[in-house]
Short mmCIF file of C-alpha atoms in Angstrom, two decimals:
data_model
loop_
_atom_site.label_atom_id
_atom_site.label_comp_id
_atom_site.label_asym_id
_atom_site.label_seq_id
_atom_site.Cartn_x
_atom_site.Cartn_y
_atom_site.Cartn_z
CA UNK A 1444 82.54 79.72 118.23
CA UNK A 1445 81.34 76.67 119.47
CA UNK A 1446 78.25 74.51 119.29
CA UNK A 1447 77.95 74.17 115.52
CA UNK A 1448 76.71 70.85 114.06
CA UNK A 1449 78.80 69.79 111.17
CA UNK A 1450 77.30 69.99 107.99
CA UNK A 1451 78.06 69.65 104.10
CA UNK A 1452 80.19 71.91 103.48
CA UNK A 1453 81.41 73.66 106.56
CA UNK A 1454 85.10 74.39 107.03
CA UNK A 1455 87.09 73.59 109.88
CA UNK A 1456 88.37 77.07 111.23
CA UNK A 1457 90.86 77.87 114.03
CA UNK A 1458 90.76 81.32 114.60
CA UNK A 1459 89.20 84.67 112.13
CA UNK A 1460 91.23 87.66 113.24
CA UNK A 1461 91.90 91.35 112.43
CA UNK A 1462 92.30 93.46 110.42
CA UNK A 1463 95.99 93.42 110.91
CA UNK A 1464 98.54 93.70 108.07
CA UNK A 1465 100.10 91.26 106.30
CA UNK A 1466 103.54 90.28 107.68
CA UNK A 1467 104.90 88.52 104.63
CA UNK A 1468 105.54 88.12 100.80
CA UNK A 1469 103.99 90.18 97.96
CA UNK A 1470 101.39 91.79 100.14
CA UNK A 1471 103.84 92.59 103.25
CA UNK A 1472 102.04 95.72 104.81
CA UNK A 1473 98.43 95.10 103.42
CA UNK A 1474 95.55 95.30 105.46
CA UNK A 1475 94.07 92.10 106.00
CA UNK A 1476 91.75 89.62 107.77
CA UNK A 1477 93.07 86.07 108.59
CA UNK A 1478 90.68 83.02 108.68
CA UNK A 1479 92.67 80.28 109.60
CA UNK A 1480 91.77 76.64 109.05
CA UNK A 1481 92.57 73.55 111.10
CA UNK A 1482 94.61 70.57 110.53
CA UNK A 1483 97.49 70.26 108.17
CA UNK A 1484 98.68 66.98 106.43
CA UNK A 1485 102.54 68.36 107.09
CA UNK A 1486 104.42 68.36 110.55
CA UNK A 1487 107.25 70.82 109.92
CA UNK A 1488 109.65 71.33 112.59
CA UNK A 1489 109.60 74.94 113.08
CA UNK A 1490 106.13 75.22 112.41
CA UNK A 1491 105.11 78.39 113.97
CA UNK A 1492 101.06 77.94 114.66
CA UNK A 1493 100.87 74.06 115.61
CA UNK A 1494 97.21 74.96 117.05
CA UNK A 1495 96.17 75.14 113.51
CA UNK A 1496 97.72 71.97 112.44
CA UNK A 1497 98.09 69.04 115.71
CA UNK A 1498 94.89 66.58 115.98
CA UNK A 1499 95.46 67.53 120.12
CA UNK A 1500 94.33 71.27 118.91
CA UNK A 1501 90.87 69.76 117.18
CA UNK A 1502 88.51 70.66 120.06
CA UNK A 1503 89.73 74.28 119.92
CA UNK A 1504 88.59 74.10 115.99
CA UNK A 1505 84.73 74.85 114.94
CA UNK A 1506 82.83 73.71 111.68
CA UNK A 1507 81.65 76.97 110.04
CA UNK A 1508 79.43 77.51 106.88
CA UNK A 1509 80.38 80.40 104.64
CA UNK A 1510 77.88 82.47 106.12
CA UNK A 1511 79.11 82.20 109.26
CA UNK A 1512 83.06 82.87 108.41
CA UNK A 1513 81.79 86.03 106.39
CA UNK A 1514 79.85 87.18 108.74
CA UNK A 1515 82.48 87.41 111.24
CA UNK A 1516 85.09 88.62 108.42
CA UNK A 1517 82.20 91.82 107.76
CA UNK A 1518 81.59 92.32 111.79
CA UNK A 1519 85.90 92.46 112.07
CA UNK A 1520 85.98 94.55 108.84
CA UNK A 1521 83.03 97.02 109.48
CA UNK A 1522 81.69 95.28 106.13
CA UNK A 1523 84.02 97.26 103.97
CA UNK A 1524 85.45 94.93 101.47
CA UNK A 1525 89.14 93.72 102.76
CA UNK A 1526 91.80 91.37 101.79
CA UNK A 1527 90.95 87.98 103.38
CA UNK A 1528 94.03 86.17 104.22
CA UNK A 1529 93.26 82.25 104.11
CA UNK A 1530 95.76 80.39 105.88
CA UNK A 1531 96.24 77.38 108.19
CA UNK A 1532 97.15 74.44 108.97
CA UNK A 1533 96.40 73.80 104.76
CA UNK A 1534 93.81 75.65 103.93
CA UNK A 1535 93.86 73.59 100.47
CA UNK A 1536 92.58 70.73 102.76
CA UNK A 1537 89.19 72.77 103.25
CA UNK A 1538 86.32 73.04 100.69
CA UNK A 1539 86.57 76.58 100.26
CA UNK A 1540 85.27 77.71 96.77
CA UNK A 1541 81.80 78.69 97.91
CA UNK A 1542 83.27 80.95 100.53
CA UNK A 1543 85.58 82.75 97.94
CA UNK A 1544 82.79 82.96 95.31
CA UNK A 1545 80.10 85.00 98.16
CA UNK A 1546 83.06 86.90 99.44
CA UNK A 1547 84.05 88.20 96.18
CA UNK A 1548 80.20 88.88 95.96
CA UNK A 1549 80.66 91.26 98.99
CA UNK A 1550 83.97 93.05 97.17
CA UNK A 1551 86.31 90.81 99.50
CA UNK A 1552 89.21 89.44 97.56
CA UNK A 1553 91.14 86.70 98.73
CA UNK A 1554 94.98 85.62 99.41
CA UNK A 1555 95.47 82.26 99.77
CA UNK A 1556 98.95 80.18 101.15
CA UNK A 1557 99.40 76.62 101.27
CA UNK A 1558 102.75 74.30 100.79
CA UNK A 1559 101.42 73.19 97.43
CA UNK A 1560 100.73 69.51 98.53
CA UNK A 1561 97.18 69.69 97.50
CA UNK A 1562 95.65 71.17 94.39
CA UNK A 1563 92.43 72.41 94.50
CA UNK A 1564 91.00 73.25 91.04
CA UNK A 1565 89.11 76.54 92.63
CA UNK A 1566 92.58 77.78 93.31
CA UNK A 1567 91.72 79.51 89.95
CA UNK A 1568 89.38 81.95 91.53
CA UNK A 1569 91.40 83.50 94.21
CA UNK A 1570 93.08 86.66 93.52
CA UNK A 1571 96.70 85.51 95.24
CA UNK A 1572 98.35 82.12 95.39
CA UNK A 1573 101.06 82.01 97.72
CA UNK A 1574 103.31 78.84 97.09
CA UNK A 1575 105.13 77.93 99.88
CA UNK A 1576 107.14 74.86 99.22
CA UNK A 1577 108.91 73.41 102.29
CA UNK A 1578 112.80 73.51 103.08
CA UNK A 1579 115.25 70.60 104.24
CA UNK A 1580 115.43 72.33 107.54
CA UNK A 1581 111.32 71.83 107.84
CA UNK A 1582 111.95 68.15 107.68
CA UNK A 1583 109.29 67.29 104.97
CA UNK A 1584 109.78 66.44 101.82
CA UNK A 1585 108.48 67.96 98.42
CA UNK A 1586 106.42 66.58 96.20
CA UNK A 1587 106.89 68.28 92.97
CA UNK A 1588 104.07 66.51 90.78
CA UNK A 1589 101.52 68.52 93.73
CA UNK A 1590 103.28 71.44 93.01
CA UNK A 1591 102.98 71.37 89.58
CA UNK A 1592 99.39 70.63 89.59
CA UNK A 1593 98.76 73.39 91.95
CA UNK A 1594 100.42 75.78 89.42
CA UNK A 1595 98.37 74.59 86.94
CA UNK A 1596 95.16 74.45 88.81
CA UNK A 1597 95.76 77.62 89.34
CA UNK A 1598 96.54 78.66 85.74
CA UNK A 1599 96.13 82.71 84.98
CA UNK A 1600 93.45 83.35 87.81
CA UNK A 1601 95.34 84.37 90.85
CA UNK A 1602 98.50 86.59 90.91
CA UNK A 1603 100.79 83.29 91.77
CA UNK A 1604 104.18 83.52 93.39
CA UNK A 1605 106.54 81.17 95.84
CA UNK A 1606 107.50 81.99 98.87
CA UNK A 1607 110.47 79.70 100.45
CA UNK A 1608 111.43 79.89 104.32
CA UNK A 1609 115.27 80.13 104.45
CA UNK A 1610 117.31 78.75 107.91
CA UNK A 1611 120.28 78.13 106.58
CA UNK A 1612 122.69 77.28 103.16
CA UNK A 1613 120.91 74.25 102.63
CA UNK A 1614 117.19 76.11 102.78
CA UNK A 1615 119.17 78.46 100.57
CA UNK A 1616 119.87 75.87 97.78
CA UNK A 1617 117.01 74.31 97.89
CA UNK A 1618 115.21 78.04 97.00
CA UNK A 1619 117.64 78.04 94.19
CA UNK A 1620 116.44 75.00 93.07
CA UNK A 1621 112.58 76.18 93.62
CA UNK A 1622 113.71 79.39 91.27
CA UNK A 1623 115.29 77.04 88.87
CA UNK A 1624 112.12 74.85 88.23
CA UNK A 1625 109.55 77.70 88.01
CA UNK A 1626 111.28 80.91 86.69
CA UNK A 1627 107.98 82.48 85.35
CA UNK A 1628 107.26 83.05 89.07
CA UNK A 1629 108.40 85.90 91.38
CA UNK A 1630 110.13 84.30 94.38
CA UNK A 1631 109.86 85.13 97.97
CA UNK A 1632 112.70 84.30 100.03
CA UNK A 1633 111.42 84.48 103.78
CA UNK A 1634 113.79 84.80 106.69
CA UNK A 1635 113.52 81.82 108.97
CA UNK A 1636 111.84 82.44 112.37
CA UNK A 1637 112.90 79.65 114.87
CA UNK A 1638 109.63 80.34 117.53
CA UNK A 1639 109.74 78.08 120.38
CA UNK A 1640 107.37 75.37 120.22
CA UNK A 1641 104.05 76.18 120.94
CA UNK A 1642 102.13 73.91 123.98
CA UNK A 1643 98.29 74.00 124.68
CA UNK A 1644 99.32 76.99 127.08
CA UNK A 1645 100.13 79.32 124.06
CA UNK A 1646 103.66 80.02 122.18
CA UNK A 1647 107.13 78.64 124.01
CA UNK A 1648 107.76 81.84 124.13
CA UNK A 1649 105.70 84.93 122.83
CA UNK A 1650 109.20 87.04 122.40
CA UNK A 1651 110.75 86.59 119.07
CA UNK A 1652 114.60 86.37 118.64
CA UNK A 1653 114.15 89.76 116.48
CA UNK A 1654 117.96 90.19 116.63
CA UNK A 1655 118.19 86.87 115.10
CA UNK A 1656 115.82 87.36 112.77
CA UNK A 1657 117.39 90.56 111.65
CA UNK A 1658 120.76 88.58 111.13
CA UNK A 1659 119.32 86.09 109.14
CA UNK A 1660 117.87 88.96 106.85
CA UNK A 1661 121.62 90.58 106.42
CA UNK A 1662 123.01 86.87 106.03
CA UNK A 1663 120.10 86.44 103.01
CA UNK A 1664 120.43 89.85 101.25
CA UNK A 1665 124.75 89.35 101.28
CA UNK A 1666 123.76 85.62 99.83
CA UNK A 1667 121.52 87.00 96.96
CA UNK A 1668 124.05 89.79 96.28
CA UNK A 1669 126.79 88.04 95.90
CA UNK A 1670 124.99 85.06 93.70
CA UNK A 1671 123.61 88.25 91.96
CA UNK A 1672 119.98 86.52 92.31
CA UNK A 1673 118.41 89.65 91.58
CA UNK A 1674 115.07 88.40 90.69
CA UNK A 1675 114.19 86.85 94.62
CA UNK A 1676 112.90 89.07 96.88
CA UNK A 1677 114.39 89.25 100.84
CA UNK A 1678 111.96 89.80 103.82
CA UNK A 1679 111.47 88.96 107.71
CA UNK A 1680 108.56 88.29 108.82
CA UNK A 1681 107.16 91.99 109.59
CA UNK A 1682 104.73 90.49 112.41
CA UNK A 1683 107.20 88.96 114.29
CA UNK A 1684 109.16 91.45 114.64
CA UNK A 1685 106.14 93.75 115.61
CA UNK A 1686 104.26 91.97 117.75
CA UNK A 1687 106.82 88.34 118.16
CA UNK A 1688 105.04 85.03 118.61
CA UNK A 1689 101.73 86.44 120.06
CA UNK A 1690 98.41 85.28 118.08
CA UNK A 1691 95.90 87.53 117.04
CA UNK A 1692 97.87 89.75 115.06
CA UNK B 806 135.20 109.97 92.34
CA UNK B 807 137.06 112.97 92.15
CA UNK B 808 138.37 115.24 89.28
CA UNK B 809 135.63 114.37 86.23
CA UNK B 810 135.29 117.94 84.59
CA UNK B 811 131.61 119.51 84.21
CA UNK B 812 130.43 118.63 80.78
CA UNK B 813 126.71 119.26 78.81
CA UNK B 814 124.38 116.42 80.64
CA UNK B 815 126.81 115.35 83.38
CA UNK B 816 124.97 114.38 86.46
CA UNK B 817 125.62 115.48 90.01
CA UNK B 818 126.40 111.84 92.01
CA UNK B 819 126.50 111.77 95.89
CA UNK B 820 126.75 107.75 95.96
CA UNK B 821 126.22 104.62 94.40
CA UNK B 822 126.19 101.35 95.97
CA UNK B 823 124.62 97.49 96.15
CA UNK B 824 123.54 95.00 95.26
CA UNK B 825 121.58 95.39 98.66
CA UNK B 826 117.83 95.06 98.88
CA UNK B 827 115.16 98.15 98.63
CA UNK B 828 114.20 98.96 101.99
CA UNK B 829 110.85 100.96 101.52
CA UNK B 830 107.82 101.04 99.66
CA UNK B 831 106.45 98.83 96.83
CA UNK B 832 109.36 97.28 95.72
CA UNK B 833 110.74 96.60 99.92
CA UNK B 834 113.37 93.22 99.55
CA UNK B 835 114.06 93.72 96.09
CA UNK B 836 117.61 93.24 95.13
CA UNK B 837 118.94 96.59 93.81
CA UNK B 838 122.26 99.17 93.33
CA UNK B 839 121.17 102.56 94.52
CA UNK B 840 122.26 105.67 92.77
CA UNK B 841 122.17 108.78 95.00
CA UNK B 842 121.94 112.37 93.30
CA UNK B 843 123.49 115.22 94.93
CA UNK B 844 121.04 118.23 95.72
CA UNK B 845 117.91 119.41 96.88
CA UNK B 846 114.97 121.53 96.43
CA UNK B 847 113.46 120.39 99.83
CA UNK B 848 114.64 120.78 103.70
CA UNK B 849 113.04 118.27 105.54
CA UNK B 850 113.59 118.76 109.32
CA UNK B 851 114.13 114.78 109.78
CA UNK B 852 116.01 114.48 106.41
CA UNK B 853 117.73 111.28 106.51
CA UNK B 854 120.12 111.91 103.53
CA UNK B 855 121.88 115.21 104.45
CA UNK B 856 124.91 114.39 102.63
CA UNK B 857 122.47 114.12 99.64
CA UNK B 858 121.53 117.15 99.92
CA UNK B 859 123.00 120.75 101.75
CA UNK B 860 125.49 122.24 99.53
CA UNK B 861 128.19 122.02 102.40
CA UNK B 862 129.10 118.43 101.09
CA UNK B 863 129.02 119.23 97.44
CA UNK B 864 132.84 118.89 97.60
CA UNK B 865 131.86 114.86 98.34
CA UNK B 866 129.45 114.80 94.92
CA UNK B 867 130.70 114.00 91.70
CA UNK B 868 129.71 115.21 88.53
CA UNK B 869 129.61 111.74 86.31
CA UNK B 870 128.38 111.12 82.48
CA UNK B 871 125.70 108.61 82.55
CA UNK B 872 128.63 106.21 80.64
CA UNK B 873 130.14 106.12 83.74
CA UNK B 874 127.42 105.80 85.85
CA UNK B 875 126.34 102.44 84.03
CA UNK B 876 130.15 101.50 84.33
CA UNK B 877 129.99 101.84 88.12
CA UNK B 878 126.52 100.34 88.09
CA UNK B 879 127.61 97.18 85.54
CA UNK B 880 130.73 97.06 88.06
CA UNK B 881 128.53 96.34 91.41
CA UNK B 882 126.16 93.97 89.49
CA UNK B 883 128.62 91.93 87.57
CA UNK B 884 127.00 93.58 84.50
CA UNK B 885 123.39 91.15 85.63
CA UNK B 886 120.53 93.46 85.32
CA UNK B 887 119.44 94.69 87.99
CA UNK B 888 116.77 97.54 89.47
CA UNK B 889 118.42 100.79 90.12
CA UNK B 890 117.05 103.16 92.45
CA UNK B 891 117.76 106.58 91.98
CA UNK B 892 117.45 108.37 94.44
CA UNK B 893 118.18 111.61 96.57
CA UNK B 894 118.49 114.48 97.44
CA UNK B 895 115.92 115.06 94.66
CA UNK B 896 116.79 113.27 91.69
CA UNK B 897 114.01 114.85 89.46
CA UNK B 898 116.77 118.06 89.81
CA UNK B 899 119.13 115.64 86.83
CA UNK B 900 119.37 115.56 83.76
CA UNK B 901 118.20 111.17 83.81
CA UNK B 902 117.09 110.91 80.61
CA UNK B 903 120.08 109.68 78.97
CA UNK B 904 121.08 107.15 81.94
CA UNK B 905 117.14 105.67 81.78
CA UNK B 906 117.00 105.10 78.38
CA UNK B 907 121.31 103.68 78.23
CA UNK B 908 120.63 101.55 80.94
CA UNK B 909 117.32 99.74 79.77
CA UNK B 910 119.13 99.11 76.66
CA UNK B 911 121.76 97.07 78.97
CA UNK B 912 118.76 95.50 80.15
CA UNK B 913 118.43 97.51 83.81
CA UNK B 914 115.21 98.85 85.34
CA UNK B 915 114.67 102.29 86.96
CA UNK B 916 113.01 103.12 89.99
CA UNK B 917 113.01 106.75 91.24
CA UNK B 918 112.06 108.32 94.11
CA UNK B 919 111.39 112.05 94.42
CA UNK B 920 109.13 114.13 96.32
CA UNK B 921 106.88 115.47 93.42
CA UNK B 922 108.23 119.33 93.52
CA UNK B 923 109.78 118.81 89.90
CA UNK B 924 107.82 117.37 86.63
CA UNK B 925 110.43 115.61 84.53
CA UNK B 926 108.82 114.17 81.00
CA UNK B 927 111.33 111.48 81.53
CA UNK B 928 109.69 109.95 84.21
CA UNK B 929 107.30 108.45 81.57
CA UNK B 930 110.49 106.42 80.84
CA UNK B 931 110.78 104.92 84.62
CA UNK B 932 109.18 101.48 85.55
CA UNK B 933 108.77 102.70 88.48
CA UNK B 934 107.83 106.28 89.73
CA UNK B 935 107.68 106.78 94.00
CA UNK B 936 106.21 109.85 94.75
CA UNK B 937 106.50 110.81 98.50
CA UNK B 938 104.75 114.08 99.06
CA UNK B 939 106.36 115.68 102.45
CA UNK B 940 103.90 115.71 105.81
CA UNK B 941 103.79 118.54 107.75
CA UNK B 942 106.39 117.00 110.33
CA UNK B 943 108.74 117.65 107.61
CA UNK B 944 108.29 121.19 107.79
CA UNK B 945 107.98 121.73 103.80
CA UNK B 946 104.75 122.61 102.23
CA UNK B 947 103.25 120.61 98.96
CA UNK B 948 102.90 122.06 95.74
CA UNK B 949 100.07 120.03 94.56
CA UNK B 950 100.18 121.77 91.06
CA UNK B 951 103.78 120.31 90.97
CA UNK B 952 102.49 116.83 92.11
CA UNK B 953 99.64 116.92 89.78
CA UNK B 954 102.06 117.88 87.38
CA UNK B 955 104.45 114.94 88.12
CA UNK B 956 101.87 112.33 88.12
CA UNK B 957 100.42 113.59 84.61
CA UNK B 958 104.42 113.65 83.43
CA UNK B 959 104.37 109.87 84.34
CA UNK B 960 101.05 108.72 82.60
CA UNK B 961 100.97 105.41 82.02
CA UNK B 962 104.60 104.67 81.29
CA UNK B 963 106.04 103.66 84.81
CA UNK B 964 104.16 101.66 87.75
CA UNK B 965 103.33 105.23 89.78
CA UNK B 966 102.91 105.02 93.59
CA UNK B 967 102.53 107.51 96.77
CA UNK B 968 104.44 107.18 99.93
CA UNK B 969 104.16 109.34 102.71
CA UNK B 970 106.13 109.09 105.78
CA UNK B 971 103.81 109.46 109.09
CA UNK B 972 105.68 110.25 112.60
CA UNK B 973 102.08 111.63 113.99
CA UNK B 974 98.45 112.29 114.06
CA UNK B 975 98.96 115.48 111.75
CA UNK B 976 100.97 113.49 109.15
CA UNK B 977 98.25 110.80 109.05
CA UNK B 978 95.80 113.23 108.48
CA UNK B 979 97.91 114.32 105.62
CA UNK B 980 98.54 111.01 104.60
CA UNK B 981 94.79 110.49 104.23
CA UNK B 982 94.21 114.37 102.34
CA UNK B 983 97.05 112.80 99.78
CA UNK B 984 95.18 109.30 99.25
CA UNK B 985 91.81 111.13 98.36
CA UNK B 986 93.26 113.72 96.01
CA UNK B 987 94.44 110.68 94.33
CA UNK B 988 92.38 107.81 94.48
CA UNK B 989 93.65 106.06 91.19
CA UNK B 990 97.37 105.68 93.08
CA UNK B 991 98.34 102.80 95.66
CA UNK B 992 99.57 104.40 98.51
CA UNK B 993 102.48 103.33 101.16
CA UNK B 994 102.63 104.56 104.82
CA UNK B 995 106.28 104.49 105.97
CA UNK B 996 106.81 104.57 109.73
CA UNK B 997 108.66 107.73 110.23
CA UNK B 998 112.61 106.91 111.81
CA UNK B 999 113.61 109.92 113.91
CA UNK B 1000 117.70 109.64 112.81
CA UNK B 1001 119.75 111.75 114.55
CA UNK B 1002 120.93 114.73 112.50
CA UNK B 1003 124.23 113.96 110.47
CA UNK B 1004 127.47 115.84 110.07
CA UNK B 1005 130.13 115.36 107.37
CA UNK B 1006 131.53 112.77 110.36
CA UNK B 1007 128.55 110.94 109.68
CA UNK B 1008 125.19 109.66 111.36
CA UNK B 1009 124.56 111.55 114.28
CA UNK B 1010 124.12 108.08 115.77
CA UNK B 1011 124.46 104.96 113.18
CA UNK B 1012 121.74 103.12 115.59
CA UNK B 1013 118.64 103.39 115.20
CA UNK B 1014 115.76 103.34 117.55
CA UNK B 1015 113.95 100.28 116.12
CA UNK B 1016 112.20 99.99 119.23
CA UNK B 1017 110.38 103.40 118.27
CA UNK B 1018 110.41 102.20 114.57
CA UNK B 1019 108.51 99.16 115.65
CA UNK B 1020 106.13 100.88 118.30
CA UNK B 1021 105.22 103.48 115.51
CA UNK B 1022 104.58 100.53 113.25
CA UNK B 1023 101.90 98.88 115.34
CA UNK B 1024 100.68 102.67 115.92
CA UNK B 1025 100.26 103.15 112.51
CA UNK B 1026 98.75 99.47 111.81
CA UNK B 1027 96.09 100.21 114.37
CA UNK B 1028 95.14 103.34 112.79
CA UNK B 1029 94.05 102.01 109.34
CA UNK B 1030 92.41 98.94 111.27
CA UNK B 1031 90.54 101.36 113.19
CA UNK B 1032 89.72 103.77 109.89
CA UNK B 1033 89.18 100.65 108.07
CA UNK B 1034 91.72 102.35 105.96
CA UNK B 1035 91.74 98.52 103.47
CA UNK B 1036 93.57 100.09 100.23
CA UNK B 1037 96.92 101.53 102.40
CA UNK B 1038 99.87 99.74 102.83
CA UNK B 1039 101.53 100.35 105.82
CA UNK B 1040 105.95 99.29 106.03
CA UNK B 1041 108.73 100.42 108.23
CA UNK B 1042 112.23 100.70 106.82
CA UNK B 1043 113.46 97.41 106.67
CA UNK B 1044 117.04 98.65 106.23
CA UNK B 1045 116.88 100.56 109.09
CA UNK B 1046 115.94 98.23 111.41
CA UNK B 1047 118.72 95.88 109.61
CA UNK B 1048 121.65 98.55 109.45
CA UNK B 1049 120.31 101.08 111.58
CA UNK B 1050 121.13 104.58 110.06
CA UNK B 1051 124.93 103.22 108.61
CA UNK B 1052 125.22 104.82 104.65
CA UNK B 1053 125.94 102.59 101.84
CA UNK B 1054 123.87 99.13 102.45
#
């Protein structure tokens, strides 16, 4: 993907893959293509694609126009219209309104997950927000006046909903919390993954703990049962146990 | 559970249990207390509910009045509302009416799950209506007039959905024959889970192969990549590869 001279415009991408499914949250299962942006303005601990978000990853990144990202979404989807999963890194950080509005043209529609750090007012025209506020156990902090604008940048376009990653009882309160200051949205709670760190070689290790991660899902449904927190929803992460730390899927 | 005399609109009751979290389908990680009906109209070679459904363990069903269904249900969620799943054998074969409409009032929601062999005009009183027409592997044969039939008995009342359960290339084909009939219906793939047969002692094996869960799952995934099959949603039992084939979580 290389070779392309920045221009207005362009968005910094780190890798366009699929279709694979969806391995999380409300569309868990859905057919889906990921374009994934680089760079990230958090550094969470556990973060499980650190080529999307470390400066040291920036020459593996390319500058694409609009064109160019749905062109490779069409030749990946045979051109029938698909789910487009934007993710990162932040994908907020990116200016990607134009790229929604001529994918939507094409019958694309378009998912969209971020921490909430940055609102973007053209969060309005994507068809899913995914809020993912970060835990205690990710090491950064929240800012909740980000949030809120987000929420509100968003307003009634997108289907909006959080999603929190949950390690351990103090993740857990802290999604309580999350519930507690936005109870018009459906929450997410998302089993914790702990992936080895991932080096310039690839993941630390591209097996998952999958019996872990299947713990921490029993440990999560017992918590919401017995708090009767009926509202959250409980998942793994369906791709890791699938296909574990690999990329490209 | 025992010694509850028949009575007008008495319902047959294998089990009820939760809060746990749905497992399957549209509403997979959702916090809910199923309630298992007794009986079937079906005999599906891979059945994973047995219990549920040959008359040898009708001696371990109860005939309960929906009062004391809610009772048991109000018991398990602290009286919170919560989704209940009703489920099967083939639920569509009770008299729900009365339970639906008594336990919305308490503030509950109903999700049922059925195979599509019985209209109901209650199911227009559901919020949500799972029907999971049998593949071939199954070794039953659809009555489309029944499903047709079903569907139309829903209208517009409850959120209706297809899920079909795919172990191989015939039940995909299937799978795909059921989407087209009905184009207007989201449709779930569920990776087929080859449980060993039970006996009243139990699971023929409470483990589960989620190694062959999981390897059908990425079968499955490719298959609508490759078919550019965008509109399916493709899950494996979550609480099988959690609990393995174990009853009552």
């Amino acid at each position: 993907m290389g070779g392309v001279s920045p221009m207005k415009g362009s968005i910094r991408i780190s890798e366009i893959f699929g279709p694979t499914v969806q391995g999380e949250g409300p569309l868990i299962g859905r057919p889906t293509v990921f374009v994934r942006t680089g760079g990230c303005d958090y550094r969470c601990r556990w973060c499980d694609t650190l080529y999307a978000v470390l400066p040291e990853f920036r020459d593996d990144w390319t500058l694409m126009s609009p064109d160019d990202i749905l062109a490779e979404v069409d030749r990946l989807s045979g051109s029938t219209p698909v789910l487009v999963s934007l993710s990162g890194g932040n994908p907020a950080l990116q200016p990607l309104e134009p790229l929604i509005a001529q994918g939507r043209e094409r019958g694309h529609s378009f998912a969209l997950e971020t921490q909430g750090s940055i609102p973007q007012p053209w969060f309005a025209a994507l068809d899913w927000l995914m809020l993912s506020p970060k835990p205690p156990s990710s090491g950064m902090a929240t800012d909740w006046q980000a949030l809120n604008e987000c929420i509100a940048a968003a307003a009634t376009g997108p289907q909006s909903v959080l999603k929190v990653v949950v390690f351990d009882e103090t993740d857990y309160a802290y999604a309580r919390d999350v519930a507690s200051r936005y109870e018009a949205l459906p929450i997410y709670l998302q089993v914790g993954n702990a992936a080895p760190l991932m080096t310039h070689e690839g993941a630390g290790s591209e097996d998952a703990d999958t019996e872990a991660v299947m713990r921490g899902f029993r440990w999560l449904v017992e918590k919401v049962a017995e708090d009767r927190w009926f509202t959250a929803t409980v998942l793994p992460q369906l791709h890791v146990l699938a296909w574990g730390n690999r990329r490209g899927v």
